[in-house]
Amino acid sequence: ANTFIAKLAQWSYQPYYDLFSDHVYRGGKKTITVQADLDQVPVFLQGGSILPTRERPRRAATLMHQDPFTLRVVLDASGSARGELYLDDGETYAHESGAFVWREFAASPEGKTRSAPLRIRSTDLAHAFPDEAVDGVSLAGAYDPRNVFAERIKAVRVERVLVLGLGKKPERVMTSDGRVLEWEFTEGVAATGSKQEGQASVLTIKNPNVLIAADWDII
């Protein structure tokens, strides 16, 4: 193993999460030193981010079009997070005529108390901001959420949601239409209300059966 030195952002005490170990550090005027294997580059996610990943190894990216996604939600000091996902065929210019998927994922507490439930939401950014989806092209009045590419991947699902830094074990996890989901919770450091460091708490939502290109809410 070797060591890796990182200087965390000095302008805030936001949590930073080690992508591989789920260890949470705090920002501020300091540097940290972490152990890293020779074949691994340490990666940190700043609290407030949502990272979509595909975690099945493939020989080429073109073989991943129908693979499911994992959403890694790393909460900030206010208990919120946000991320985006853009997808197109990666081969043609069809995106210029609206053949793509552009989603926003957002997580925020449903109230002002620490015990307030967390809502995770997926919405269509291209529908909301058609003039911003493609550089130099206005899709206002022309974007169709059921475009050719969206239809091509309409069965692609979210297979797992990981929420890091949750303050307490939830009582239940369900979709907004009342469908109860399977989940487990590992106690650990919360993102809010403390400068504590260590292993972050992890809520794992297993196979929520929501689609990557559809609107949905998990509470």
PDB file of C-alpha atoms in Angstrom:
ATOM      1  CA  ALA A   1       0.000   0.000   0.000  1.00  0.00           C
ATOM      2  CA  ASN A   2       0.985   3.611  -0.425  1.00  0.00           C
ATOM      3  CA  THR A   3      -0.330   6.854   1.055  1.00  0.00           C
ATOM      4  CA  PHE A   4      -2.438   9.538  -0.565  1.00  0.00           C
ATOM      5  CA  ILE A   5      -2.656  13.090   0.764  1.00  0.00           C
ATOM      6  CA  ALA A   6      -5.780  15.146   0.039  1.00  0.00           C
ATOM      7  CA  LYS A   7      -6.583  18.711   1.012  1.00  0.00           C
ATOM      8  CA  LEU A   8     -10.278  19.067   1.774  1.00  0.00           C
ATOM      9  CA  ALA A   9     -12.195  22.203   0.844  1.00  0.00           C
ATOM     10  CA  GLN A  10     -11.463  25.032   3.240  1.00  0.00           C
ATOM     11  CA  TRP A  11     -14.685  26.948   2.739  1.00  0.00           C
ATOM     12  CA  SER A  12     -17.045  24.578   4.514  1.00  0.00           C
ATOM     13  CA  TYR A  13     -17.343  21.676   6.909  1.00  0.00           C
ATOM     14  CA  GLN A  14     -19.284  19.597   4.413  1.00  0.00           C
ATOM     15  CA  PRO A  15     -18.732  15.848   4.710  1.00  0.00           C
ATOM     16  CA  TYR A  16     -16.552  14.068   2.168  1.00  0.00           C
ATOM     17  CA  TYR A  17     -17.126  10.349   1.574  1.00  0.00           C
ATOM     18  CA  ASP A  18     -14.509   7.832   0.491  1.00  0.00           C
ATOM     19  CA  LEU A  19     -16.076   6.129  -2.531  1.00  0.00           C
ATOM     20  CA  PHE A  20     -14.565   2.736  -1.701  1.00  0.00           C
ATOM     21  CA  SER A  21     -14.782   2.557   2.095  1.00  0.00           C
ATOM     22  CA  ASP A  22     -17.761   4.843   2.923  1.00  0.00           C
ATOM     23  CA  HIS A  23     -15.566   6.589   5.497  1.00  0.00           C
ATOM     24  CA  VAL A  24     -16.708  10.167   6.037  1.00  0.00           C
ATOM     25  CA  TYR A  25     -14.327  13.082   6.564  1.00  0.00           C
ATOM     26  CA  ARG A  26     -15.138  16.740   7.230  1.00  0.00           C
ATOM     27  CA  GLY A  27     -13.987  19.724   5.221  1.00  0.00           C
ATOM     28  CA  GLY A  28     -12.155  22.635   6.795  1.00  0.00           C
ATOM     29  CA  LYS A  29      -8.597  23.863   6.992  1.00  0.00           C
ATOM     30  CA  LYS A  30      -6.854  20.540   7.067  1.00  0.00           C
ATOM     31  CA  THR A  31      -5.312  17.804   5.000  1.00  0.00           C
ATOM     32  CA  ILE A  32      -5.934  14.092   5.366  1.00  0.00           C
ATOM     33  CA  THR A  33      -3.731  11.119   4.617  1.00  0.00           C
ATOM     34  CA  VAL A  34      -5.320   7.832   3.584  1.00  0.00           C
ATOM     35  CA  GLN A  35      -3.871   4.446   2.775  1.00  0.00           C
ATOM     36  CA  ALA A  36      -4.312   3.361  -0.833  1.00  0.00           C
ATOM     37  CA  ASP A  37      -3.384   0.171  -2.642  1.00  0.00           C
ATOM     38  CA  LEU A  38      -1.025   0.628  -5.568  1.00  0.00           C
ATOM     39  CA  ASP A  39      -3.801  -0.217  -8.029  1.00  0.00           C
ATOM     40  CA  GLN A  40      -6.325   2.187  -6.516  1.00  0.00           C
ATOM     41  CA  VAL A  41      -6.711   5.970  -6.723  1.00  0.00           C
ATOM     42  CA  PRO A  42      -8.703   7.322  -3.764  1.00  0.00           C
ATOM     43  CA  VAL A  43     -11.911   9.081  -4.784  1.00  0.00           C
ATOM     44  CA  PHE A  44     -13.973  11.336  -2.517  1.00  0.00           C
ATOM     45  CA  LEU A  45     -17.555  12.466  -3.026  1.00  0.00           C
ATOM     46  CA  GLN A  46     -18.520  15.805  -1.532  1.00  0.00           C
ATOM     47  CA  GLY A  47     -21.671  15.685   0.552  1.00  0.00           C
ATOM     48  CA  GLY A  48     -24.666  16.872  -1.433  1.00  0.00           C
ATOM     49  CA  SER A  49     -23.950  14.683  -4.485  1.00  0.00           C
ATOM     50  CA  ILE A  50     -25.843  11.836  -6.122  1.00  0.00           C
ATOM     51  CA  LEU A  51     -23.694   9.590  -8.293  1.00  0.00           C
ATOM     52  CA  PRO A  52     -25.373   7.193 -10.778  1.00  0.00           C
ATOM     53  CA  THR A  53     -23.171   4.216 -11.683  1.00  0.00           C
ATOM     54  CA  ARG A  54     -23.399   0.989 -13.618  1.00  0.00           C
ATOM     55  CA  GLU A  55     -21.512  -1.649 -11.680  1.00  0.00           C
ATOM     56  CA  ARG A  56     -21.519  -4.704 -13.920  1.00  0.00           C
ATOM     57  CA  PRO A  57     -18.176  -5.178 -15.680  1.00  0.00           C
ATOM     58  CA  ARG A  58     -18.403  -5.232 -19.468  1.00  0.00           C
ATOM     59  CA  ARG A  59     -15.871  -5.440 -22.274  1.00  0.00           C
ATOM     60  CA  ALA A  60     -17.239  -2.267 -23.917  1.00  0.00           C
ATOM     61  CA  ALA A  61     -19.532   0.631 -22.995  1.00  0.00           C
ATOM     62  CA  THR A  62     -21.836  -0.248 -25.890  1.00  0.00           C
ATOM     63  CA  LEU A  63     -22.728  -3.477 -24.090  1.00  0.00           C
ATOM     64  CA  MET A  64     -24.038  -1.563 -21.058  1.00  0.00           C
ATOM     65  CA  HIS A  65     -27.080   0.137 -22.614  1.00  0.00           C
ATOM     66  CA  GLN A  66     -29.562  -2.175 -20.855  1.00  0.00           C
ATOM     67  CA  ASP A  67     -27.629  -2.557 -17.586  1.00  0.00           C
ATOM     68  CA  PRO A  68     -29.294  -1.302 -14.377  1.00  0.00           C
ATOM     69  CA  PHE A  69     -28.036   1.615 -12.303  1.00  0.00           C
ATOM     70  CA  THR A  70     -26.988   2.140  -8.704  1.00  0.00           C
ATOM     71  CA  LEU A  71     -27.649   5.566  -7.192  1.00  0.00           C
ATOM     72  CA  ARG A  72     -25.180   6.592  -4.490  1.00  0.00           C
ATOM     73  CA  VAL A  73     -26.706   9.432  -2.443  1.00  0.00           C
ATOM     74  CA  VAL A  74     -24.171  11.172  -0.185  1.00  0.00           C
ATOM     75  CA  LEU A  75     -25.909  13.681   2.056  1.00  0.00           C
ATOM     76  CA  ASP A  76     -24.540  17.135   2.885  1.00  0.00           C
ATOM     77  CA  ALA A  77     -24.607  18.950   6.221  1.00  0.00           C
ATOM     78  CA  SER A  78     -28.271  19.874   5.679  1.00  0.00           C
ATOM     79  CA  GLY A  79     -29.255  16.292   4.866  1.00  0.00           C
ATOM     80  CA  SER A  80     -29.788  16.922   1.139  1.00  0.00           C
ATOM     81  CA  ALA A  81     -28.179  15.816  -2.135  1.00  0.00           C
ATOM     82  CA  ARG A  82     -28.579  16.299  -5.890  1.00  0.00           C
ATOM     83  CA  GLY A  83     -27.214  14.797  -9.109  1.00  0.00           C
ATOM     84  CA  GLU A  84     -27.878  14.496 -12.831  1.00  0.00           C
ATOM     85  CA  LEU A  85     -27.702  11.779 -15.460  1.00  0.00           C
ATOM     86  CA  TYR A  86     -27.444  12.330 -19.219  1.00  0.00           C
ATOM     87  CA  LEU A  87     -27.651   9.439 -21.682  1.00  0.00           C
ATOM     88  CA  ASP A  88     -27.749   9.182 -25.471  1.00  0.00           C
ATOM     89  CA  ASP A  89     -26.754   6.528 -27.993  1.00  0.00           C
ATOM     90  CA  GLY A  90     -23.118   7.699 -27.995  1.00  0.00           C
ATOM     91  CA  GLU A  91     -22.828   7.018 -31.709  1.00  0.00           C
ATOM     92  CA  THR A  92     -24.959   9.455 -33.739  1.00  0.00           C
ATOM     93  CA  TYR A  93     -26.139  13.067 -33.651  1.00  0.00           C
ATOM     94  CA  ALA A  94     -29.697  12.013 -32.870  1.00  0.00           C
ATOM     95  CA  HIS A  95     -29.488  13.854 -29.540  1.00  0.00           C
ATOM     96  CA  GLU A  96     -29.667  17.135 -31.479  1.00  0.00           C
ATOM     97  CA  SER A  97     -33.224  16.252 -32.436  1.00  0.00           C
ATOM     98  CA  GLY A  98     -34.140  15.219 -28.871  1.00  0.00           C
ATOM     99  CA  ALA A  99     -33.162  11.542 -28.744  1.00  0.00           C
ATOM    100  CA  PHE A 100     -31.678  11.399 -25.228  1.00  0.00           C
ATOM    101  CA  VAL A 101     -32.494  11.144 -21.533  1.00  0.00           C
ATOM    102  CA  TRP A 102     -31.552  13.892 -19.046  1.00  0.00           C
ATOM    103  CA  ARG A 103     -32.655  13.268 -15.469  1.00  0.00           C
ATOM    104  CA  GLU A 104     -32.312  15.017 -12.131  1.00  0.00           C
ATOM    105  CA  PHE A 105     -32.104  13.065  -8.877  1.00  0.00           C
ATOM    106  CA  ALA A 106     -32.719  15.003  -5.665  1.00  0.00           C
ATOM    107  CA  ALA A 107     -32.882  13.986  -2.012  1.00  0.00           C
ATOM    108  CA  SER A 108     -34.167  16.262   0.741  1.00  0.00           C
ATOM    109  CA  PRO A 109     -35.801  15.894   4.161  1.00  0.00           C
ATOM    110  CA  GLU A 110     -39.596  16.200   4.271  1.00  0.00           C
ATOM    111  CA  GLY A 111     -39.428  18.538   7.252  1.00  0.00           C
ATOM    112  CA  LYS A 112     -37.117  20.668   9.391  1.00  0.00           C
ATOM    113  CA  THR A 113     -36.472  18.136  12.164  1.00  0.00           C
ATOM    114  CA  ARG A 114     -33.750  15.488  12.185  1.00  0.00           C
ATOM    115  CA  SER A 115     -36.420  12.808  12.333  1.00  0.00           C
ATOM    116  CA  ALA A 116     -38.087  14.018   9.117  1.00  0.00           C
ATOM    117  CA  PRO A 117     -38.218  11.323   6.415  1.00  0.00           C
ATOM    118  CA  LEU A 118     -36.004  11.676   3.352  1.00  0.00           C
ATOM    119  CA  ARG A 119     -37.609  11.947  -0.079  1.00  0.00           C
ATOM    120  CA  ILE A 120     -35.612  10.868  -3.142  1.00  0.00           C
ATOM    121  CA  ARG A 121     -37.060  12.065  -6.433  1.00  0.00           C
ATOM    122  CA  SER A 122     -36.375  11.568 -10.141  1.00  0.00           C
ATOM    123  CA  THR A 123     -37.564  14.234 -12.613  1.00  0.00           C
ATOM    124  CA  ASP A 124     -37.109  14.980 -16.312  1.00  0.00           C
ATOM    125  CA  LEU A 125     -34.722  17.922 -16.776  1.00  0.00           C
ATOM    126  CA  ALA A 126     -35.044  17.973 -20.558  1.00  0.00           C
ATOM    127  CA  HIS A 127     -38.793  18.487 -20.290  1.00  0.00           C
ATOM    128  CA  ALA A 128     -38.260  21.320 -17.789  1.00  0.00           C
ATOM    129  CA  PHE A 129     -35.349  22.992 -19.620  1.00  0.00           C
ATOM    130  CA  PRO A 130     -35.538  22.091 -23.336  1.00  0.00           C
ATOM    131  CA  ASP A 131     -33.368  25.062 -24.351  1.00  0.00           C
ATOM    132  CA  GLU A 132     -30.488  23.909 -22.127  1.00  0.00           C
ATOM    133  CA  ALA A 133     -30.363  20.225 -23.022  1.00  0.00           C
ATOM    134  CA  VAL A 134     -28.252  20.452 -26.197  1.00  0.00           C
ATOM    135  CA  ASP A 135     -25.611  23.113 -26.872  1.00  0.00           C
ATOM    136  CA  GLY A 136     -26.685  25.435 -29.654  1.00  0.00           C
ATOM    137  CA  VAL A 137     -30.036  23.727 -30.218  1.00  0.00           C
ATOM    138  CA  SER A 138     -33.452  24.805 -28.957  1.00  0.00           C
ATOM    139  CA  LEU A 139     -35.846  21.940 -28.314  1.00  0.00           C
ATOM    140  CA  ALA A 140     -38.608  24.150 -26.915  1.00  0.00           C
ATOM    141  CA  GLY A 141     -41.909  22.632 -28.009  1.00  0.00           C
ATOM    142  CA  ALA A 142     -40.082  19.779 -29.764  1.00  0.00           C
ATOM    143  CA  TYR A 143     -38.763  17.559 -26.967  1.00  0.00           C
ATOM    144  CA  ASP A 144     -40.662  14.318 -26.456  1.00  0.00           C
ATOM    145  CA  PRO A 145     -39.978  12.404 -23.188  1.00  0.00           C
ATOM    146  CA  ARG A 146     -40.881   9.243 -25.131  1.00  0.00           C
ATOM    147  CA  ASN A 147     -38.272   9.870 -27.813  1.00  0.00           C
ATOM    148  CA  VAL A 148     -36.575   7.067 -29.737  1.00  0.00           C
ATOM    149  CA  PHE A 149     -33.666   6.718 -27.325  1.00  0.00           C
ATOM    150  CA  ALA A 150     -35.863   6.931 -24.216  1.00  0.00           C
ATOM    151  CA  GLU A 151     -38.021   4.156 -25.639  1.00  0.00           C
ATOM    152  CA  ARG A 152     -34.897   2.105 -26.329  1.00  0.00           C
ATOM    153  CA  ILE A 153     -33.916   2.140 -22.637  1.00  0.00           C
ATOM    154  CA  LYS A 154     -37.393   2.368 -21.094  1.00  0.00           C
ATOM    155  CA  ALA A 155     -36.928  -0.967 -19.282  1.00  0.00           C
ATOM    156  CA  VAL A 156     -33.600   0.023 -17.664  1.00  0.00           C
ATOM    157  CA  ARG A 157     -34.117   0.079 -13.925  1.00  0.00           C
ATOM    158  CA  VAL A 158     -32.477   1.284 -10.748  1.00  0.00           C
ATOM    159  CA  GLU A 159     -31.305  -1.891  -9.016  1.00  0.00           C
ATOM    160  CA  ARG A 160     -30.029  -0.296  -5.800  1.00  0.00           C
ATOM    161  CA  VAL A 161     -30.047   3.013  -3.929  1.00  0.00           C
ATOM    162  CA  LEU A 162     -27.372   3.711  -1.305  1.00  0.00           C
ATOM    163  CA  VAL A 163     -27.958   6.637   1.051  1.00  0.00           C
ATOM    164  CA  LEU A 164     -24.894   7.646   3.107  1.00  0.00           C
ATOM    165  CA  GLY A 165     -25.027   9.913   6.140  1.00  0.00           C
ATOM    166  CA  LEU A 166     -28.654   9.428   7.162  1.00  0.00           C
ATOM    167  CA  GLY A 167     -29.203  10.549  10.742  1.00  0.00           C
ATOM    168  CA  LYS A 168     -31.357   7.672  11.959  1.00  0.00           C
ATOM    169  CA  LYS A 169     -32.810   4.361  10.903  1.00  0.00           C
ATOM    170  CA  PRO A 170     -36.032   4.908   8.953  1.00  0.00           C
ATOM    171  CA  GLU A 171     -39.281   3.335  10.094  1.00  0.00           C
ATOM    172  CA  ARG A 172     -40.123   2.251   6.554  1.00  0.00           C
ATOM    173  CA  VAL A 173     -39.114   2.867   2.949  1.00  0.00           C
ATOM    174  CA  MET A 174     -41.684   3.004   0.167  1.00  0.00           C
ATOM    175  CA  THR A 175     -42.533   4.568  -3.162  1.00  0.00           C
ATOM    176  CA  SER A 176     -44.949   7.503  -3.313  1.00  0.00           C
ATOM    177  CA  ASP A 177     -47.709   5.170  -4.515  1.00  0.00           C
ATOM    178  CA  GLY A 178     -47.417   3.118  -1.315  1.00  0.00           C
ATOM    179  CA  ARG A 179     -45.314   0.173  -2.531  1.00  0.00           C
ATOM    180  CA  VAL A 180     -43.160  -1.032   0.404  1.00  0.00           C
ATOM    181  CA  LEU A 181     -39.490  -1.616  -0.470  1.00  0.00           C
ATOM    182  CA  GLU A 182     -36.857  -3.984   0.890  1.00  0.00           C
ATOM    183  CA  TRP A 183     -34.026  -2.219   2.725  1.00  0.00           C
ATOM    184  CA  GLU A 184     -31.388  -2.505   5.425  1.00  0.00           C
ATOM    185  CA  PHE A 185     -29.644   0.104   7.555  1.00  0.00           C
ATOM    186  CA  THR A 186     -26.107   0.111   8.955  1.00  0.00           C
ATOM    187  CA  GLU A 187     -25.497   2.524  11.828  1.00  0.00           C
ATOM    188  CA  GLY A 188     -22.709   5.074  11.402  1.00  0.00           C
ATOM    189  CA  VAL A 189     -21.761   8.727  11.241  1.00  0.00           C
ATOM    190  CA  ALA A 190     -24.516  11.125  10.152  1.00  0.00           C
ATOM    191  CA  ALA A 191     -23.976  13.973   7.711  1.00  0.00           C
ATOM    192  CA  THR A 192     -25.852  16.516   9.813  1.00  0.00           C
ATOM    193  CA  GLY A 193     -25.441  18.033  13.222  1.00  0.00           C
ATOM    194  CA  SER A 194     -21.920  16.841  14.009  1.00  0.00           C
ATOM    195  CA  LYS A 195     -18.269  17.191  13.074  1.00  0.00           C
ATOM    196  CA  GLN A 196     -17.728  13.512  13.791  1.00  0.00           C
ATOM    197  CA  GLU A 197     -15.761  11.394  11.317  1.00  0.00           C
ATOM    198  CA  GLY A 198     -15.746   7.649  10.710  1.00  0.00           C
ATOM    199  CA  GLN A 199     -17.818   5.072   8.857  1.00  0.00           C
ATOM    200  CA  ALA A 200     -20.919   6.713   7.448  1.00  0.00           C
ATOM    201  CA  SER A 201     -24.347   5.274   8.095  1.00  0.00           C
ATOM    202  CA  VAL A 202     -25.622   3.434   5.023  1.00  0.00           C
ATOM    203  CA  LEU A 203     -29.216   2.851   3.994  1.00  0.00           C
ATOM    204  CA  THR A 204     -29.361   0.231   1.230  1.00  0.00           C
ATOM    205  CA  ILE A 205     -32.603   0.100  -0.744  1.00  0.00           C
ATOM    206  CA  LYS A 206     -32.666  -3.173  -2.635  1.00  0.00           C
ATOM    207  CA  ASN A 207     -34.255  -3.440  -6.070  1.00  0.00           C
ATOM    208  CA  PRO A 208     -36.699  -0.524  -5.735  1.00  0.00           C
ATOM    209  CA  ASN A 209     -38.046  -1.456  -9.194  1.00  0.00           C
ATOM    210  CA  VAL A 210     -38.112   2.122 -10.457  1.00  0.00           C
ATOM    211  CA  LEU A 211     -37.036   3.040 -13.974  1.00  0.00           C
ATOM    212  CA  ILE A 212     -34.047   5.243 -14.750  1.00  0.00           C
ATOM    213  CA  ALA A 213     -35.941   7.241 -17.411  1.00  0.00           C
ATOM    214  CA  ALA A 214     -39.188   7.690 -15.466  1.00  0.00           C
ATOM    215  CA  ASP A 215     -40.468  10.070 -12.774  1.00  0.00           C
ATOM    216  CA  TRP A 216     -40.677   8.527  -9.317  1.00  0.00           C
ATOM    217  CA  ASP A 217     -40.414   9.262  -5.597  1.00  0.00           C
ATOM    218  CA  ILE A 218     -39.052   7.126  -2.756  1.00  0.00           C
ATOM    219  CA  ILE A 219     -39.850   8.159   0.812  1.00  0.00           C
TER     220      ILE A 219
END
